[in-house]
Structures are given as structure tokens and as C-alpha cells.
Amino acid sequence: DEAQISRQFILRYDFALEDKYLRRLSIITELKNTLTHAQHELNLFYQPKLNLKTGKVESVEALIRWTNAKLGFVSPEDFIATAEHAGFIELVTQWVIERAIKDAATFQDSKLTLTIAINLSARDVMNTKLLSLIKQKLAEYQLDSTSVSFEITEGDLVKDHQKAIEHLKAFQASGFSIAIDDFGTGYSSMAYLQSLPVNTLKVDKSFVLNLDTQVGDQQIVKTVISLAHAFELTVVAEGIENLPTLQLLAQWGCEWAQGYYICKPAPAEQLIKWCHENKNTQWLT
Ligand code: C2E
Ligand code: MG
Ligand code: MG
Ligand code: MG
């Protein structure tokens, strides 16, 4: 009867699920408010990418940070996916692009030649207005297409494959370099890889974090590097936390290295200081 059903419902009610749902709701509400009325709660951090062929830092990845008045610090792992699902990721991306290009001009004024790698979600790739915004902002600061590059997570690109290809081609035709982020965790097949207009594979950090001791990870990463090279793509490894890992990657011909061992993500001002201090650092010894 009804009483029994409701007792069963009460017994089975999942409070953890409700917490998760409520948190997602408050992230949506607060993030929308931040984007429209409190953009000072947002910041971009930058993490260096070391070119293993030249031994120099030639690029940095832009990573968004959000500290909200009510929710405190919220990880991008949490709010990026939420903004994607709730349908307003383009507002986040627009903020990121404007700030990143402004900072690119600051880096140049500080005598640093750095390409800023910007993370995009698949939705962003499909947004035709985005490419014009990027070009317009670059022109505003008199920067060229090598000032920025883009990273897109592979799984997201599979859904509307044909369209994704067209849009990525438009990015490349404008001179921007494209990387597939978190490579190895999605569903990519050889055919898919061959058809995608991208320049770089970024090996997911889960294969790199313990690379120095895990033989299985070593086999995967070596295979990804030869696969990439067979397709004439370059490779970035993220999540390098120690010197032996960096040395192995250099030995295997990986082109780019990124991780806490080299430098943690930092605000623009700190990054500029770090770059000047580390101009002559010998990373591989
Ligand atoms: P991602 O693009 O794959 O970025 C790499 C993540 O690994 C970053 O986490 C970075 O701080 C972290 N990381 C870098 N080196 C190391 C290391 O040596 N060890 C460990 N344990 N971690 C390392 P973060 O900043 O929390 O960002 C998480 C994810 O959120 C990013 O993964 C990206 O998918 C997304 N994200 C961040 N900023 C943006 C953004 O501006 N736009 C979009 N669409 N997504 C973003
Ligand atoms: Mg990335
Ligand atoms: Mg990644
Ligand atoms: Mg990621």
C-alpha cells in the first residue's frame, strides 16, 4: 500500500545524490552570476610547456580558476563540465579568450615569446562566432595566430564528427595549432585519428604521473609517441612530476613536456617572473 511505498522510498532515498544535485545547481546559479556580475572571482593561471628539442619554455597552458563568495574554491573539473551540460560554456570560454589574449600581450611586453594554449570544449569548436572573436581580439592587441593554440578533449569530438572536422579545419586555416587533450582516455580509433585535422596529441596525465616506475604506462606512452609521429603529429606529455619521467620522455622523442616537476600553474605575474628566472635552466640534468 501507499504507506509502505513511501516508507520504502524514504529508506532508499539517496542523500548523497541529493547533495550532488544541489551542489550542481548552486554551481550553475553562482557561476552565471560570476560571469555577469562578479568576473573578479575568475582568474587564469598559466603552466609552462617545455620544448624538449630546444630545452626552452615556448608555450604556456591557460587554466581557469574560480573562487566564489558562497562556494569558495571550485575546481574546473567540477564547474567546466557543469557549464557544458547547462549550456553556457561559451560564456566561460569567451571570458577565458579575452583574458588570455590580453595576457598574451602582457607576456610580449615582458619580452617573452610564448604561445598560450587555451582549452576549448567541443561545443566551443562548433560555435562559429568563436573563431571571429579570437581573430578580432588578436587584431585588437596586434598579435598573430602563433600567440594562441587550442586544446580539445578527444571524447567530445566524436559526437558530430563531420562537423567537428570542418570547424577544426577553419581553425587550422587561420593558422592556429590544435591539440587533442587527455589522449588515450577516449574512444579514438586509427580511422578517427587519421581524419582529424589536428597538430598535436597530448598524452593524458594518468599515463605519465608514475611513468618512471610503471612498465605498463611506459609501453602505452612509447606507443602513443610512435603513433603520433606516424601521423606526423607532435606529442605533449602532461603530469610530469619527476626528473626520471622527463628524461624518459626526451629519450623517446616526445616534443613537449608539462608538469609540476617543471612548474605548477601560476598567475600571469608570477609566471613572467618564473620565465625570466629560468631562462637558462638545464631541465634534463
Ligand atoms: P587539462 O586541460 O587536461 O589540464 C591539466 C590538468 O592537470 C590541470 O588541472 C593541471 O593543473 C593539472 N596538472 C598539470 N601538471 C600536473 C602534474 O604534474 N601533476 C598533477 N597531478 N596534475 C597536473 P586543472 O587546472 O585543475 O584543470 C582541470 C581540467 O579542467 C583541465 O584538464 C581542463 O580539461 C579543464 N579546464 C581548465 N581550465 C579550462 C578552461 O579555461 N576552459 C575549459 N574548457 N576547460 C578548462
Ligand atoms: Mg588542457
Ligand atoms: Mg589533459
Ligand atoms: Mg582534462
mmCIF file of N, CA and C in Angstrom, residues 61-148:
data_model
loop_
_atom_site.group_PDB
_atom_site.id
_atom_site.type_symbol
_atom_site.label_atom_id
_atom_site.label_comp_id
_atom_site.label_asym_id
_atom_site.label_seq_id
_atom_site.Cartn_x
_atom_site.Cartn_y
_atom_site.Cartn_z
ATOM 1 N N GLU A 61 50.052 26.754 -20.846
ATOM 2 C CA GLU A 61 48.629 26.410 -20.917
ATOM 3 C C GLU A 61 47.851 27.302 -19.957
ATOM 4 N N ALA A 62 46.748 27.874 -20.439
ATOM 5 C CA ALA A 62 45.875 28.689 -19.595
ATOM 6 C C ALA A 62 44.887 27.776 -18.870
ATOM 7 N N LEU A 63 44.833 27.895 -17.550
ATOM 8 C CA LEU A 63 43.931 27.066 -16.733
ATOM 9 C C LEU A 63 43.087 27.971 -15.847
ATOM 10 N N ILE A 64 41.783 27.848 -15.980
ATOM 11 C CA ILE A 64 40.884 28.763 -15.284
ATOM 12 C C ILE A 64 40.807 28.430 -13.788
ATOM 13 N N ARG A 65 40.645 29.479 -12.979
ATOM 14 C CA ARG A 65 40.462 29.329 -11.527
ATOM 15 C C ARG A 65 39.253 30.151 -11.111
ATOM 16 N N TRP A 66 38.459 29.594 -10.196
ATOM 17 C CA TRP A 66 37.255 30.291 -9.732
ATOM 18 C C TRP A 66 37.118 30.162 -8.221
ATOM 19 N N THR A 67 37.123 31.294 -7.535
ATOM 20 C CA THR A 67 36.870 31.299 -6.089
ATOM 21 C C THR A 67 35.625 32.140 -5.835
ATOM 22 N N ASN A 68 34.545 31.471 -5.491
ATOM 23 C CA ASN A 68 33.235 32.102 -5.349
ATOM 24 C C ASN A 68 32.971 32.520 -3.900
ATOM 25 N N ALA A 69 32.258 33.663 -3.739
ATOM 26 C CA ALA A 69 31.947 34.185 -2.403
ATOM 27 C C ALA A 69 31.220 33.143 -1.546
ATOM 28 N N LYS A 70 30.274 32.413 -2.132
ATOM 29 C CA LYS A 70 29.497 31.440 -1.352
ATOM 30 C C LYS A 70 30.145 30.056 -1.327
ATOM 31 N N LEU A 71 30.621 29.585 -2.484
ATOM 32 C CA LEU A 71 31.086 28.200 -2.603
ATOM 33 C C LEU A 71 32.569 28.013 -2.312
ATOM 34 N N GLY A 72 33.302 29.128 -2.231
ATOM 35 C CA GLY A 72 34.749 29.014 -2.060
ATOM 36 C C GLY A 72 35.408 28.584 -3.356
ATOM 37 N N PHE A 73 36.576 27.921 -3.256
ATOM 38 C CA PHE A 73 37.270 27.474 -4.461
ATOM 39 C C PHE A 73 36.531 26.295 -5.080
ATOM 40 N N VAL A 74 36.264 26.398 -6.361
ATOM 41 C CA VAL A 74 35.633 25.286 -7.081
ATOM 42 C C VAL A 74 36.586 24.858 -8.195
ATOM 43 N N SER A 75 36.873 23.571 -8.275
ATOM 44 C CA SER A 75 37.796 23.062 -9.292
ATOM 45 C C SER A 75 37.180 23.150 -10.686
ATOM 46 N N PRO A 76 38.003 23.465 -11.698
ATOM 47 C CA PRO A 76 37.463 23.463 -13.072
ATOM 48 C C PRO A 76 36.927 22.088 -13.469
ATOM 49 N N GLU A 77 37.471 21.032 -12.893
ATOM 50 C CA GLU A 77 36.950 19.681 -13.170
ATOM 51 C C GLU A 77 35.445 19.641 -12.860
ATOM 52 N N ASP A 78 35.028 20.394 -11.836
ATOM 53 C CA ASP A 78 33.614 20.423 -11.452
ATOM 54 C C ASP A 78 32.797 21.415 -12.276
ATOM 55 N N PHE A 79 33.272 22.652 -12.394
ATOM 56 C CA PHE A 79 32.374 23.645 -12.994
ATOM 57 C C PHE A 79 32.405 23.691 -14.516
ATOM 58 N N ILE A 80 33.491 23.237 -15.141
ATOM 59 C CA ILE A 80 33.524 23.247 -16.611
ATOM 60 C C ILE A 80 32.481 22.273 -17.169
ATOM 61 N N ALA A 81 32.488 21.045 -16.653
ATOM 62 C CA ALA A 81 31.517 20.049 -17.127
ATOM 63 C C ALA A 81 30.091 20.520 -16.844
ATOM 64 N N THR A 82 29.886 21.146 -15.677
ATOM 65 C CA THR A 82 28.564 21.649 -15.318
ATOM 66 C C THR A 82 28.103 22.735 -16.289
ATOM 67 N N ALA A 83 29.004 23.654 -16.619
ATOM 68 C CA ALA A 83 28.654 24.726 -17.558
ATOM 69 C C ALA A 83 28.380 24.161 -18.955
ATOM 70 N N GLU A 84 29.100 23.101 -19.319
ATOM 71 C CA GLU A 84 28.848 22.447 -20.616
ATOM 72 C C GLU A 84 27.435 21.878 -20.650
ATOM 73 N N HIS A 85 27.097 21.105 -19.611
ATOM 74 C CA HIS A 85 25.774 20.469 -19.564
ATOM 75 C C HIS A 85 24.649 21.490 -19.466
ATOM 76 N N ALA A 86 24.891 22.554 -18.705
ATOM 77 C CA ALA A 86 23.842 23.554 -18.506
ATOM 78 C C ALA A 86 23.725 24.502 -19.705
ATOM 79 N N GLY A 87 24.651 24.396 -20.659
ATOM 80 C CA GLY A 87 24.505 25.128 -21.917
ATOM 81 C C GLY A 87 25.060 26.544 -21.934
ATOM 82 N N PHE A 88 25.949 26.893 -21.015
ATOM 83 C CA PHE A 88 26.527 28.249 -21.085
ATOM 84 C C PHE A 88 28.061 28.261 -21.053
ATOM 85 N N ILE A 89 28.657 27.154 -21.529
ATOM 86 C CA ILE A 89 30.129 27.104 -21.568
ATOM 87 C C ILE A 89 30.711 28.232 -22.415
ATOM 88 N N GLU A 90 29.959 28.652 -23.456
ATOM 89 C CA GLU A 90 30.510 29.707 -24.326
ATOM 90 C C GLU A 90 30.776 31.010 -23.559
ATOM 91 N N LEU A 91 30.012 31.250 -22.486
ATOM 92 C CA LEU A 91 30.263 32.454 -21.679
ATOM 93 C C LEU A 91 31.594 32.336 -20.936
ATOM 94 N N VAL A 92 31.871 31.124 -20.444
ATOM 95 C CA VAL A 92 33.145 30.882 -19.764
ATOM 96 C C VAL A 92 34.287 31.044 -20.776
ATOM 97 N N THR A 93 34.128 30.398 -21.922
ATOM 98 C CA THR A 93 35.174 30.412 -22.951
ATOM 99 C C THR A 93 35.460 31.827 -23.436
ATOM 100 N N GLN A 94 34.401 32.615 -23.588
ATOM 101 C CA GLN A 94 34.577 33.989 -24.027
ATOM 102 C C GLN A 94 35.440 34.769 -23.033
ATOM 103 N N TRP A 95 35.134 34.574 -21.740
ATOM 104 C CA TRP A 95 35.940 35.235 -20.711
ATOM 105 C C TRP A 95 37.396 34.782 -20.798
ATOM 106 N N VAL A 96 37.602 33.479 -20.936
ATOM 107 C CA VAL A 96 38.959 32.916 -20.998
ATOM 108 C C VAL A 96 39.728 33.501 -22.185
ATOM 109 N N ILE A 97 39.083 33.555 -23.343
ATOM 110 C CA ILE A 97 39.758 34.048 -24.550
ATOM 111 C C ILE A 97 40.147 35.516 -24.399
ATOM 112 N N GLU A 98 39.235 36.313 -23.880
ATOM 113 C CA GLU A 98 39.542 37.728 -23.717
ATOM 114 C C GLU A 98 40.707 37.935 -22.755
ATOM 115 N N ARG A 99 40.690 37.221 -21.635
ATOM 116 C CA ARG A 99 41.762 37.362 -20.657
ATOM 117 C C ARG A 99 43.077 36.816 -21.199
ATOM 118 N N ALA A 100 43.019 35.650 -21.842
ATOM 119 C CA ALA A 100 44.251 35.012 -22.334
ATOM 120 C C ALA A 100 44.934 35.900 -23.370
ATOM 121 N N ILE A 101 44.167 36.499 -24.250
ATOM 122 C CA ILE A 101 44.775 37.317 -25.299
ATOM 123 C C ILE A 101 45.319 38.624 -24.723
ATOM 124 N N LYS A 102 44.628 39.147 -23.722
ATOM 125 C CA LYS A 102 45.147 40.318 -23.011
ATOM 126 C C LYS A 102 46.482 39.968 -22.351
ATOM 127 N N ASP A 103 46.534 38.797 -21.700
ATOM 128 C CA ASP A 103 47.776 38.359 -21.048
ATOM 129 C C ASP A 103 48.869 38.059 -22.073
ATOM 130 N N ALA A 104 48.485 37.569 -23.254
ATOM 131 C CA ALA A 104 49.476 37.303 -24.311
ATOM 132 C C ALA A 104 50.206 38.597 -24.670
ATOM 133 N N ALA A 105 49.450 39.689 -24.705
ATOM 134 C CA ALA A 105 50.059 40.989 -24.998
ATOM 135 C C ALA A 105 51.009 41.397 -23.868
ATOM 136 N N THR A 106 50.607 41.125 -22.627
ATOM 137 C CA THR A 106 51.464 41.431 -21.474
ATOM 138 C C THR A 106 52.765 40.619 -21.525
ATOM 139 N N PHE A 107 52.649 39.336 -21.889
ATOM 140 C CA PHE A 107 53.854 38.491 -21.998
ATOM 141 C C PHE A 107 54.800 39.077 -23.042
ATOM 142 N N GLN A 108 54.226 39.488 -24.161
ATOM 143 C CA GLN A 108 55.054 40.046 -25.224
ATOM 144 C C GLN A 108 55.743 41.340 -24.760
ATOM 145 N N ASP A 109 55.000 42.175 -24.032
ATOM 146 C CA ASP A 109 55.582 43.403 -23.484
ATOM 147 C C ASP A 109 56.701 43.089 -22.495
ATOM 148 N N SER A 110 56.617 41.891 -21.861
ATOM 149 C CA SER A 110 57.646 41.488 -20.893
ATOM 150 C C SER A 110 58.787 40.755 -21.585
ATOM 151 N N LYS A 111 58.865 40.854 -22.917
ATOM 152 C CA LYS A 111 59.942 40.246 -23.711
ATOM 153 C C LYS A 111 59.918 38.721 -23.655
ATOM 154 N N LEU A 112 58.735 38.148 -23.551
ATOM 155 C CA LEU A 112 58.601 36.692 -23.577
ATOM 156 C C LEU A 112 57.838 36.293 -24.828
ATOM 157 N N THR A 113 58.377 35.333 -25.583
ATOM 158 C CA THR A 113 57.671 34.811 -26.744
ATOM 159 C C THR A 113 57.020 33.489 -26.347
ATOM 160 N N LEU A 114 55.732 33.552 -26.036
ATOM 161 C CA LEU A 114 55.019 32.375 -25.541
ATOM 162 C C LEU A 114 53.715 32.192 -26.312
ATOM 163 N N THR A 115 53.429 30.952 -26.684
ATOM 164 C CA THR A 115 52.114 30.633 -27.237
ATOM 165 C C THR A 115 51.220 30.217 -26.077
ATOM 166 N N ILE A 116 50.050 30.819 -25.964
ATOM 167 C CA ILE A 116 49.131 30.433 -24.891
ATOM 168 C C ILE A 116 48.170 29.370 -25.407
ATOM 169 N N ALA A 117 48.209 28.195 -24.783
ATOM 170 C CA ALA A 117 47.291 27.110 -25.157
ATOM 171 C C ALA A 117 45.994 27.264 -24.372
ATOM 172 N N ILE A 118 44.892 27.394 -25.106
ATOM 173 C CA ILE A 118 43.573 27.605 -24.494
ATOM 174 C C ILE A 118 42.746 26.325 -24.608
ATOM 175 N N ASN A 119 42.135 25.904 -23.512
ATOM 176 C CA ASN A 119 41.262 24.721 -23.530
ATOM 177 C C ASN A 119 39.884 25.090 -24.073
ATOM 178 N N LEU A 120 39.417 24.293 -25.025
ATOM 179 C CA LEU A 120 38.066 24.502 -25.571
ATOM 180 C C LEU A 120 37.241 23.249 -25.354
ATOM 181 N N SER A 121 35.952 23.419 -25.175
ATOM 182 C CA SER A 121 35.082 22.246 -25.147
ATOM 183 C C SER A 121 34.532 22.030 -26.561
ATOM 184 N N ALA A 122 33.994 20.856 -26.825
ATOM 185 C CA ALA A 122 33.523 20.517 -28.173
ATOM 186 C C ALA A 122 32.475 21.518 -28.656
ATOM 187 N N ARG A 123 31.614 21.947 -27.745
ATOM 188 C CA ARG A 123 30.609 22.960 -28.064
ATOM 189 C C ARG A 123 31.234 24.222 -28.624
ATOM 190 N N ASP A 124 32.374 24.620 -28.035
ATOM 191 C CA ASP A 124 33.084 25.814 -28.496
ATOM 192 C C ASP A 124 33.561 25.643 -29.932
ATOM 193 N N VAL A 125 34.041 24.426 -30.223
ATOM 194 C CA VAL A 125 34.556 24.158 -31.566
ATOM 195 C C VAL A 125 33.451 24.372 -32.604
ATOM 196 N N MET A 126 32.230 24.021 -32.236
ATOM 197 C CA MET A 126 31.090 24.131 -33.157
ATOM 198 C C MET A 126 30.547 25.563 -33.272
ATOM 199 N N ASN A 127 30.997 26.427 -32.373
ATOM 200 C CA ASN A 127 30.491 27.791 -32.335
ATOM 201 C C ASN A 127 31.266 28.674 -33.328
ATOM 202 N N THR A 128 30.617 29.035 -34.427
ATOM 203 C CA THR A 128 31.310 29.778 -35.492
ATOM 204 C C THR A 128 31.705 31.186 -35.055
ATOM 205 N N LYS A 129 30.972 31.737 -34.088
ATOM 206 C CA LYS A 129 31.278 33.096 -33.637
ATOM 207 C C LYS A 129 32.607 33.162 -32.889
ATOM 208 N N LEU A 130 32.991 32.001 -32.334
ATOM 209 C CA LEU A 130 34.187 31.977 -31.502
ATOM 210 C C LEU A 130 35.447 32.313 -32.293
ATOM 211 N N LEU A 131 35.573 31.712 -33.467
ATOM 212 C CA LEU A 131 36.756 31.942 -34.293
ATOM 213 C C LEU A 131 36.880 33.430 -34.651
ATOM 214 N N SER A 132 35.756 34.073 -34.940
ATOM 215 C CA SER A 132 35.840 35.514 -35.254
ATOM 216 C C SER A 132 36.202 36.320 -34.012
ATOM 217 N N LEU A 133 35.680 35.914 -32.859
ATOM 218 C CA LEU A 133 36.047 36.617 -31.617
ATOM 219 C C LEU A 133 37.562 36.529 -31.389
ATOM 220 N N ILE A 134 38.112 35.334 -31.579
ATOM 221 C CA ILE A 134 39.551 35.129 -31.368
ATOM 222 C C ILE A 134 40.362 36.032 -32.299
ATOM 223 N N LYS A 135 39.997 36.021 -33.571
ATOM 224 C CA LYS A 135 40.733 36.836 -34.549
ATOM 225 C C LYS A 135 40.619 38.327 -34.236
ATOM 226 N N GLN A 136 39.414 38.728 -33.835
ATOM 227 C CA GLN A 136 39.170 40.125 -33.514
ATOM 228 C C GLN A 136 40.004 40.568 -32.314
ATOM 229 N N LYS A 137 40.056 39.722 -31.278
ATOM 230 C CA LYS A 137 40.837 40.053 -30.074
ATOM 231 C C LYS A 137 42.329 40.103 -30.376
ATOM 232 N N LEU A 138 42.808 39.165 -31.201
ATOM 233 C CA LEU A 138 44.231 39.166 -31.566
ATOM 234 C C LEU A 138 44.577 40.454 -32.314
ATOM 235 N N ALA A 139 43.691 40.839 -33.231
ATOM 236 C CA ALA A 139 43.927 42.057 -34.012
ATOM 237 C C ALA A 139 43.954 43.279 -33.094
ATOM 238 N N GLU A 140 43.063 43.288 -32.113
ATOM 239 C CA GLU A 140 42.977 44.400 -31.169
ATOM 240 C C GLU A 140 44.303 44.632 -30.450
ATOM 241 N N TYR A 141 45.016 43.539 -30.131
ATOM 242 C CA TYR A 141 46.297 43.650 -29.434
ATOM 243 C C TYR A 141 47.489 43.520 -30.384
ATOM 244 N N GLN A 142 47.217 43.513 -31.677
ATOM 245 C CA GLN A 142 48.260 43.368 -32.702
ATOM 246 C C GLN A 142 49.111 42.117 -32.504
ATOM 247 N N LEU A 143 48.443 41.020 -32.260
ATOM 248 C CA LEU A 143 49.128 39.731 -32.088
ATOM 249 C C LEU A 143 48.789 38.838 -33.281
ATOM 250 N N ASP A 144 49.694 37.880 -33.593
ATOM 251 C CA ASP A 144 49.384 36.980 -34.701
ATOM 252 C C ASP A 144 48.906 35.611 -34.200
ATOM 253 N N SER A 145 48.619 34.726 -35.148
ATOM 254 C CA SER A 145 47.973 33.452 -34.796
ATOM 255 C C SER A 145 48.869 32.525 -33.976
ATOM 256 N N THR A 146 50.189 32.790 -33.932
ATOM 257 C CA THR A 146 51.054 31.928 -33.114
ATOM 258 C C THR A 146 50.998 32.312 -31.629
ATOM 259 N N SER A 147 50.268 33.353 -31.304
ATOM 260 C CA SER A 147 50.149 33.761 -29.900
ATOM 261 C C SER A 147 49.243 32.832 -29.100
ATOM 262 N N VAL A 148 48.345 32.139 -29.794
ATOM 263 C CA VAL A 148 47.468 31.192 -29.095
ATOM 264 C C VAL A 148 47.393 29.863 -29.847
#
